[in-house]
Amino acid sequence: MTIPATFRDNENVTRHWVILATIATLLLTPLAALGTEPSEPIGEPVETAEGSETSQARPVIGLVLSGGAAGGLAHVGVIQWFEEHHVPIDLVAGTSSGGLVAGLYATGASAGEMSDVISSIDWQLVFAGDTPYEHKSLRRKEDARQTPTMMEFGLRDGVKLPLGLDAGHQVGLMIDRIAFPYSELHSFDHLPTPFACVAVDLESGDEVVFRAGRLAEALRATMSFPGWFAPVHSGDRVLVDGGVLNNLPTDVMTEMGADIIIAVDLGLPSSEGMPIDDILGVLNRTVVVMMRHNTDRNAELADLVIAPDVSGLNVTDFSDVEGIARLGYEATIELAEELGRYSLDDSEWQEYLQGRADQRRAFEATPEFLEISGATEADEPTIEAKLNRHLGVPLDPDGLDFDLTSITGWGRYDVVGYGSGQREGTEGLDIDVHEKTNGPPFMRTLLDMRGSEFREALVTFGARFTFFDLAGSNSEWRIDASYGETTMASTQLFMRLGRQGFFVAPRAIALEQRRYEYVDGERVAEYTLDRMGGGGDVGYVFGPRSELRVGADLEYQRSRPKIGDPSLPTVEGTAGTVSGQWIFDGANSPLIPTRGVALQASASWIFATPDEVGDSAQRPIAFDDDFYQAMLYSMVARPLGGRFSLFGSAEGGTSFNATASPQQQFQMGGPFRLGALRVGELRGSHYYLGRAGVLWALAPEAQASPLGKFYLTAFYEIGDAFEGKSSPYQDITLGLTGETLLGGVFVGGAVGEEGRHGFFFAVGRLF
């Protein structure tokens, strides 16, 4: 999506997008190649409008729409003016967002219908860049909670990043819905309005003109801004947005046979005055010069150029359809006299509309079969079972989108699309499943940092490695490693039993974790907890939200003083646990839920605990070595309207009548665990914590940056970790919370009882 000239309000975003475009351009072709002719159209040779009955009666009018990110919605206003004044559009072509609007018009939609379609799209979802949390499988939700970075590295043939910040699944579903009625139509000249769009092949560096083939693929390719959306793979071609080489494809319109070419140019930045005193400035100016060259060249081929003023627009703000369309409408008014000469009388206009209506196809289908391509052999039956509910009934596009998005939530596939298929005269669904190009296996990184003061920052670096199918189809082998406050190596093998939800999951762990002792808020000692052992679970996955498992662990554990109070006991020996756990995760985010419910309940029988050794054994503390524990966590969040959301949680745990050993004690204090206290300041065999608060988004959802969401946050806490009688502690926390590429971030402060207060921060995991 080419960036309009006047996106001054988003200078930093623009500079980064420009750099991505430059890199792609340098891979494509030298500057001298910008004057070359476009490549042959993709697909079979197609008829042009030249010499047609329309061209004999009146001039054939071609409309060319330039790229321009959200500014492309101005094209809707241009078309609205044309319709109101009976100016026909016999041919239409475009690039990037201009290509999307041109394609939508070509399928028979009026300006009003286009406005309705675009307004109904959840653009925040389209530009999310990842499968929504609600659609992820339970395993992938665990990944998102425990390693909450938005970046995932593939380990296929080395360490590789994704091909774009967004794989393009959601924009693909949007386009599939537009193109579905025309899945079997290979020539774009046979659409209600003949159509063409432009992309670029990264392999050859050539401009690619789509005038035939799969309409959905053409629209997806012309929308694939390099670095933002992943390229579209079509045979040997790797296709991206054509804006860098041909942002205003009037030359394509000439070849389509138009007598009169009307271009809508959303503009480009002027290179004059751009700083060239650093690498960003050089790259910025280079791209502008290259794009300006081809745009100015092609503008000369147009008989009329409409230039909407799209200044001040956010490059991804597609929410204000009416307001942006008005900009195009007002710009068209300025050329009303010149355009009026092409206006049709009422009878001619009705004939023109009827001609488009006769070629239009409705989104109607009752598929009788599925044709699945691109999935692994083991996944095909699972996908078929998931999608069988769409057979034999009128197709529900919303329900189909939901199911296809859930398939991307498994973690192996990044794009799943659909089209209409035919088999011996029977209508069906073609499901195209695209496996991620950089994996499996995959690696997710972790930065977990928190503390009450920067000098007391508790930092852990880590990574999670996930391998698929090493122990049979649909198995997963997970390896976790971390260093810092928690130094750990662990592994788990997850194996499904049949095609239902049953599984087994053996595991092993070696861990060293620092803990601290406090007196009146002052740290007096540091000690370490060591664990080494293994165990396993059996369980059942009920779906993407819920799981039940039971299991056992046997470990060697040791707790020993490292710095400070020598009276702390050293505890060492065997620990054994039998446990059960049920979880329900219906939240909309692993970091900052603004909607949904989450529940977790667990119960454990601790049948063996370590003993005190050394000098401390002469004065033993009465830890129990055979007892039960139970824990319960609940969370609810809901939007209040506007930018506000309310959230609350309640949790607690108990060792019943027992005194838990250090390894089994509960801890409180620190960020989101009574923030006015130091990290881990309270410990005991029992605990509880209640929290209620409000979030205020710094930007509306539709305008949230794809690189992060940020909230002003305020919440109240009450809780304690204790032995015997509880003394509840209360505080209030205020701060800035965000979801970023690195995970969650929080900066703020808490004020509590007894004059306790402090600044604290967190990066990585939050609530």
PDB file of C-alpha atoms in Angstrom, residues 261-386:
ATOM      1  CA  ILE A 261      -8.491   7.641 -19.253  1.00  0.00           C
ATOM      2  CA  ILE A 262      -9.461   9.256 -15.968  1.00  0.00           C
ATOM      3  CA  ALA A 263      -6.863   8.801 -13.216  1.00  0.00           C
ATOM      4  CA  VAL A 264      -7.282   9.289  -9.471  1.00  0.00           C
ATOM      5  CA  ASP A 265      -3.857  10.143  -8.030  1.00  0.00           C
ATOM      6  CA  LEU A 266      -3.587  10.188  -4.227  1.00  0.00           C
ATOM      7  CA  GLY A 267      -0.166  11.779  -4.457  1.00  0.00           C
ATOM      8  CA  LEU A 268       3.343  11.150  -3.234  1.00  0.00           C
ATOM      9  CA  PRO A 269       5.642  13.194  -1.005  1.00  0.00           C
ATOM     10  CA  SER A 270       7.760  15.808  -2.702  1.00  0.00           C
ATOM     11  CA  SER A 271      11.467  15.010  -2.500  1.00  0.00           C
ATOM     12  CA  GLU A 272      12.315  18.689  -2.130  1.00  0.00           C
ATOM     13  CA  GLY A 273      13.332  19.563   1.390  1.00  0.00           C
ATOM     14  CA  MET A 274      13.703  15.958   2.515  1.00  0.00           C
ATOM     15  CA  PRO A 275      16.794  15.647   4.724  1.00  0.00           C
ATOM     16  CA  ILE A 276      19.576  13.448   3.352  1.00  0.00           C
ATOM     17  CA  ASP A 277      21.917  13.700   6.308  1.00  0.00           C
ATOM     18  CA  ASP A 278      21.454  10.103   7.530  1.00  0.00           C
ATOM     19  CA  ILE A 279      20.637   6.650   6.152  1.00  0.00           C
ATOM     20  CA  LEU A 280      16.902   7.076   6.751  1.00  0.00           C
ATOM     21  CA  GLY A 281      16.930  10.312   4.822  1.00  0.00           C
ATOM     22  CA  VAL A 282      18.829   8.783   1.903  1.00  0.00           C
ATOM     23  CA  LEU A 283      16.495   5.794   1.688  1.00  0.00           C
ATOM     24  CA  ASN A 284      13.424   7.976   2.096  1.00  0.00           C
ATOM     25  CA  ARG A 285      14.426  10.315  -0.705  1.00  0.00           C
ATOM     26  CA  THR A 286      15.485   7.447  -2.986  1.00  0.00           C
ATOM     27  CA  VAL A 287      12.093   5.787  -2.812  1.00  0.00           C
ATOM     28  CA  VAL A 288      10.229   9.043  -3.360  1.00  0.00           C
ATOM     29  CA  VAL A 289      12.302   9.828  -6.455  1.00  0.00           C
ATOM     30  CA  MET A 290      11.664   6.335  -7.881  1.00  0.00           C
ATOM     31  CA  MET A 291       7.935   6.350  -7.211  1.00  0.00           C
ATOM     32  CA  ARG A 292       7.489   9.937  -8.328  1.00  0.00           C
ATOM     33  CA  HIS A 293       9.193   9.063 -11.631  1.00  0.00           C
ATOM     34  CA  ASN A 294       6.751   6.330 -12.600  1.00  0.00           C
ATOM     35  CA  THR A 295       3.705   8.184 -11.242  1.00  0.00           C
ATOM     36  CA  ASP A 296       4.460  11.421 -13.101  1.00  0.00           C
ATOM     37  CA  ARG A 297       5.200   9.468 -16.272  1.00  0.00           C
ATOM     38  CA  ASN A 298       1.893   7.634 -16.149  1.00  0.00           C
ATOM     39  CA  ALA A 299      -0.119  10.686 -15.145  1.00  0.00           C
ATOM     40  CA  GLU A 300       0.769  12.146 -18.563  1.00  0.00           C
ATOM     41  CA  LEU A 301      -1.160   9.297 -20.198  1.00  0.00           C
ATOM     42  CA  ALA A 302      -4.399  10.344 -18.496  1.00  0.00           C
ATOM     43  CA  ASP A 303      -6.929  12.679 -20.077  1.00  0.00           C
ATOM     44  CA  LEU A 304      -8.086  13.860 -16.641  1.00  0.00           C
ATOM     45  CA  VAL A 305      -6.415  13.548 -13.223  1.00  0.00           C
ATOM     46  CA  ILE A 306      -8.436  13.773 -10.011  1.00  0.00           C
ATOM     47  CA  ALA A 307      -6.243  14.534  -6.985  1.00  0.00           C
ATOM     48  CA  PRO A 308      -8.005  14.150  -3.604  1.00  0.00           C
ATOM     49  CA  ASP A 309      -6.343  15.851  -0.659  1.00  0.00           C
ATOM     50  CA  VAL A 310      -5.705  13.014   1.816  1.00  0.00           C
ATOM     51  CA  SER A 311      -3.511  15.004   4.168  1.00  0.00           C
ATOM     52  CA  GLY A 312      -3.351  13.998   7.801  1.00  0.00           C
ATOM     53  CA  LEU A 313      -4.614  10.441   7.372  1.00  0.00           C
ATOM     54  CA  ASN A 314      -3.283   7.579   9.438  1.00  0.00           C
ATOM     55  CA  VAL A 315      -1.917   5.015   6.985  1.00  0.00           C
ATOM     56  CA  THR A 316      -3.947   2.178   8.523  1.00  0.00           C
ATOM     57  CA  ASP A 317      -7.100   4.063   9.526  1.00  0.00           C
ATOM     58  CA  PHE A 318      -9.686   2.433   7.281  1.00  0.00           C
ATOM     59  CA  SER A 319     -12.484   3.087   9.761  1.00  0.00           C
ATOM     60  CA  ASP A 320     -13.636   6.511   8.542  1.00  0.00           C
ATOM     61  CA  VAL A 321     -15.010   5.364   5.180  1.00  0.00           C
ATOM     62  CA  GLU A 322     -17.515   8.183   4.874  1.00  0.00           C
ATOM     63  CA  GLY A 323     -15.053  10.936   5.788  1.00  0.00           C
ATOM     64  CA  ILE A 324     -12.269   9.753   3.486  1.00  0.00           C
ATOM     65  CA  ALA A 325     -14.702   9.044   0.629  1.00  0.00           C
ATOM     66  CA  ARG A 326     -15.916  12.643   0.935  1.00  0.00           C
ATOM     67  CA  LEU A 327     -12.387  13.816   0.079  1.00  0.00           C
ATOM     68  CA  GLY A 328     -12.589  11.986  -3.225  1.00  0.00           C
ATOM     69  CA  TYR A 329     -16.092  13.282  -3.892  1.00  0.00           C
ATOM     70  CA  GLU A 330     -15.039  16.901  -3.293  1.00  0.00           C
ATOM     71  CA  ALA A 331     -11.973  16.549  -5.517  1.00  0.00           C
ATOM     72  CA  THR A 332     -14.167  15.217  -8.322  1.00  0.00           C
ATOM     73  CA  ILE A 333     -16.486  18.208  -8.077  1.00  0.00           C
ATOM     74  CA  GLU A 334     -13.564  20.402  -9.156  1.00  0.00           C
ATOM     75  CA  LEU A 335     -13.564  18.632 -12.543  1.00  0.00           C
ATOM     76  CA  ALA A 336     -17.352  18.519 -12.864  1.00  0.00           C
ATOM     77  CA  GLU A 337     -17.418  20.523 -16.111  1.00  0.00           C
ATOM     78  CA  GLU A 338     -14.853  18.305 -17.872  1.00  0.00           C
ATOM     79  CA  LEU A 339     -16.457  15.101 -16.599  1.00  0.00           C
ATOM     80  CA  GLY A 340     -19.972  16.242 -17.436  1.00  0.00           C
ATOM     81  CA  ARG A 341     -19.355  15.801 -21.167  1.00  0.00           C
ATOM     82  CA  TYR A 342     -19.256  12.002 -20.605  1.00  0.00           C
ATOM     83  CA  SER A 343     -22.554  11.891 -18.732  1.00  0.00           C
ATOM     84  CA  LEU A 344     -25.293   9.580 -20.072  1.00  0.00           C
ATOM     85  CA  ASP A 345     -28.979  10.360 -20.273  1.00  0.00           C
ATOM     86  CA  ASP A 346     -31.382   8.419 -18.078  1.00  0.00           C
ATOM     87  CA  SER A 347     -32.148   5.663 -20.578  1.00  0.00           C
ATOM     88  CA  GLU A 348     -28.484   5.159 -21.470  1.00  0.00           C
ATOM     89  CA  TRP A 349     -27.589   5.097 -17.785  1.00  0.00           C
ATOM     90  CA  GLN A 350     -30.195   2.479 -17.015  1.00  0.00           C
ATOM     91  CA  GLU A 351     -28.924   0.386 -19.905  1.00  0.00           C
ATOM     92  CA  TYR A 352     -25.380   0.723 -18.527  1.00  0.00           C
ATOM     93  CA  LEU A 353     -26.496  -0.348 -15.047  1.00  0.00           C
ATOM     94  CA  GLN A 354     -28.456  -3.280 -16.456  1.00  0.00           C
ATOM     95  CA  GLY A 355     -25.402  -4.442 -18.353  1.00  0.00           C
ATOM     96  CA  ARG A 356     -23.397  -4.575 -15.114  1.00  0.00           C
ATOM     97  CA  ALA A 357     -26.243  -6.240 -13.242  1.00  0.00           C
ATOM     98  CA  ASP A 358     -26.535  -8.975 -15.895  1.00  0.00           C
ATOM     99  CA  GLN A 359     -22.897  -9.948 -15.344  1.00  0.00           C
ATOM    100  CA  ARG A 360     -23.034  -9.801 -11.561  1.00  0.00           C
ATOM    101  CA  ARG A 361     -23.009 -12.948  -9.446  1.00  0.00           C
ATOM    102  CA  ALA A 362     -24.362 -13.255  -5.927  1.00  0.00           C
ATOM    103  CA  PHE A 363     -22.591 -14.864  -2.968  1.00  0.00           C
ATOM    104  CA  GLU A 364     -24.751 -17.973  -2.978  1.00  0.00           C
ATOM    105  CA  ALA A 365     -23.551 -21.541  -2.591  1.00  0.00           C
ATOM    106  CA  THR A 366     -24.556 -24.830  -1.056  1.00  0.00           C
ATOM    107  CA  PRO A 367     -21.291 -26.771  -1.247  1.00  0.00           C
ATOM    108  CA  GLU A 368     -21.450 -30.560  -1.377  1.00  0.00           C
ATOM    109  CA  PHE A 369     -17.750 -31.426  -1.115  1.00  0.00           C
ATOM    110  CA  LEU A 370     -14.397 -30.147   0.174  1.00  0.00           C
ATOM    111  CA  GLU A 371     -11.166 -30.032  -1.795  1.00  0.00           C
ATOM    112  CA  ILE A 372      -8.278 -29.367   0.612  1.00  0.00           C
ATOM    113  CA  SER A 373      -4.798 -28.502  -0.643  1.00  0.00           C
ATOM    114  CA  GLY A 374      -1.594 -27.549   1.151  1.00  0.00           C
ATOM    115  CA  ALA A 375      -2.263 -29.273   4.506  1.00  0.00           C
ATOM    116  CA  THR A 376      -0.184 -32.094   5.924  1.00  0.00           C
ATOM    117  CA  GLU A 377      -1.560 -35.584   5.423  1.00  0.00           C
ATOM    118  CA  ALA A 378      -2.229 -35.895   9.163  1.00  0.00           C
ATOM    119  CA  ASP A 379      -4.121 -32.583   9.309  1.00  0.00           C
ATOM    120  CA  GLU A 380      -6.387 -33.149   6.302  1.00  0.00           C
ATOM    121  CA  PRO A 381      -8.896 -35.365   8.173  1.00  0.00           C
ATOM    122  CA  THR A 382      -9.000 -32.890  11.080  1.00  0.00           C
ATOM    123  CA  ILE A 383      -9.609 -29.954   8.737  1.00  0.00           C
ATOM    124  CA  GLU A 384     -12.266 -31.915   6.885  1.00  0.00           C
ATOM    125  CA  ALA A 385     -14.042 -32.793  10.136  1.00  0.00           C
ATOM    126  CA  LYS A 386     -13.916 -29.146  11.221  1.00  0.00           C
TER     127      LYS A 386
END
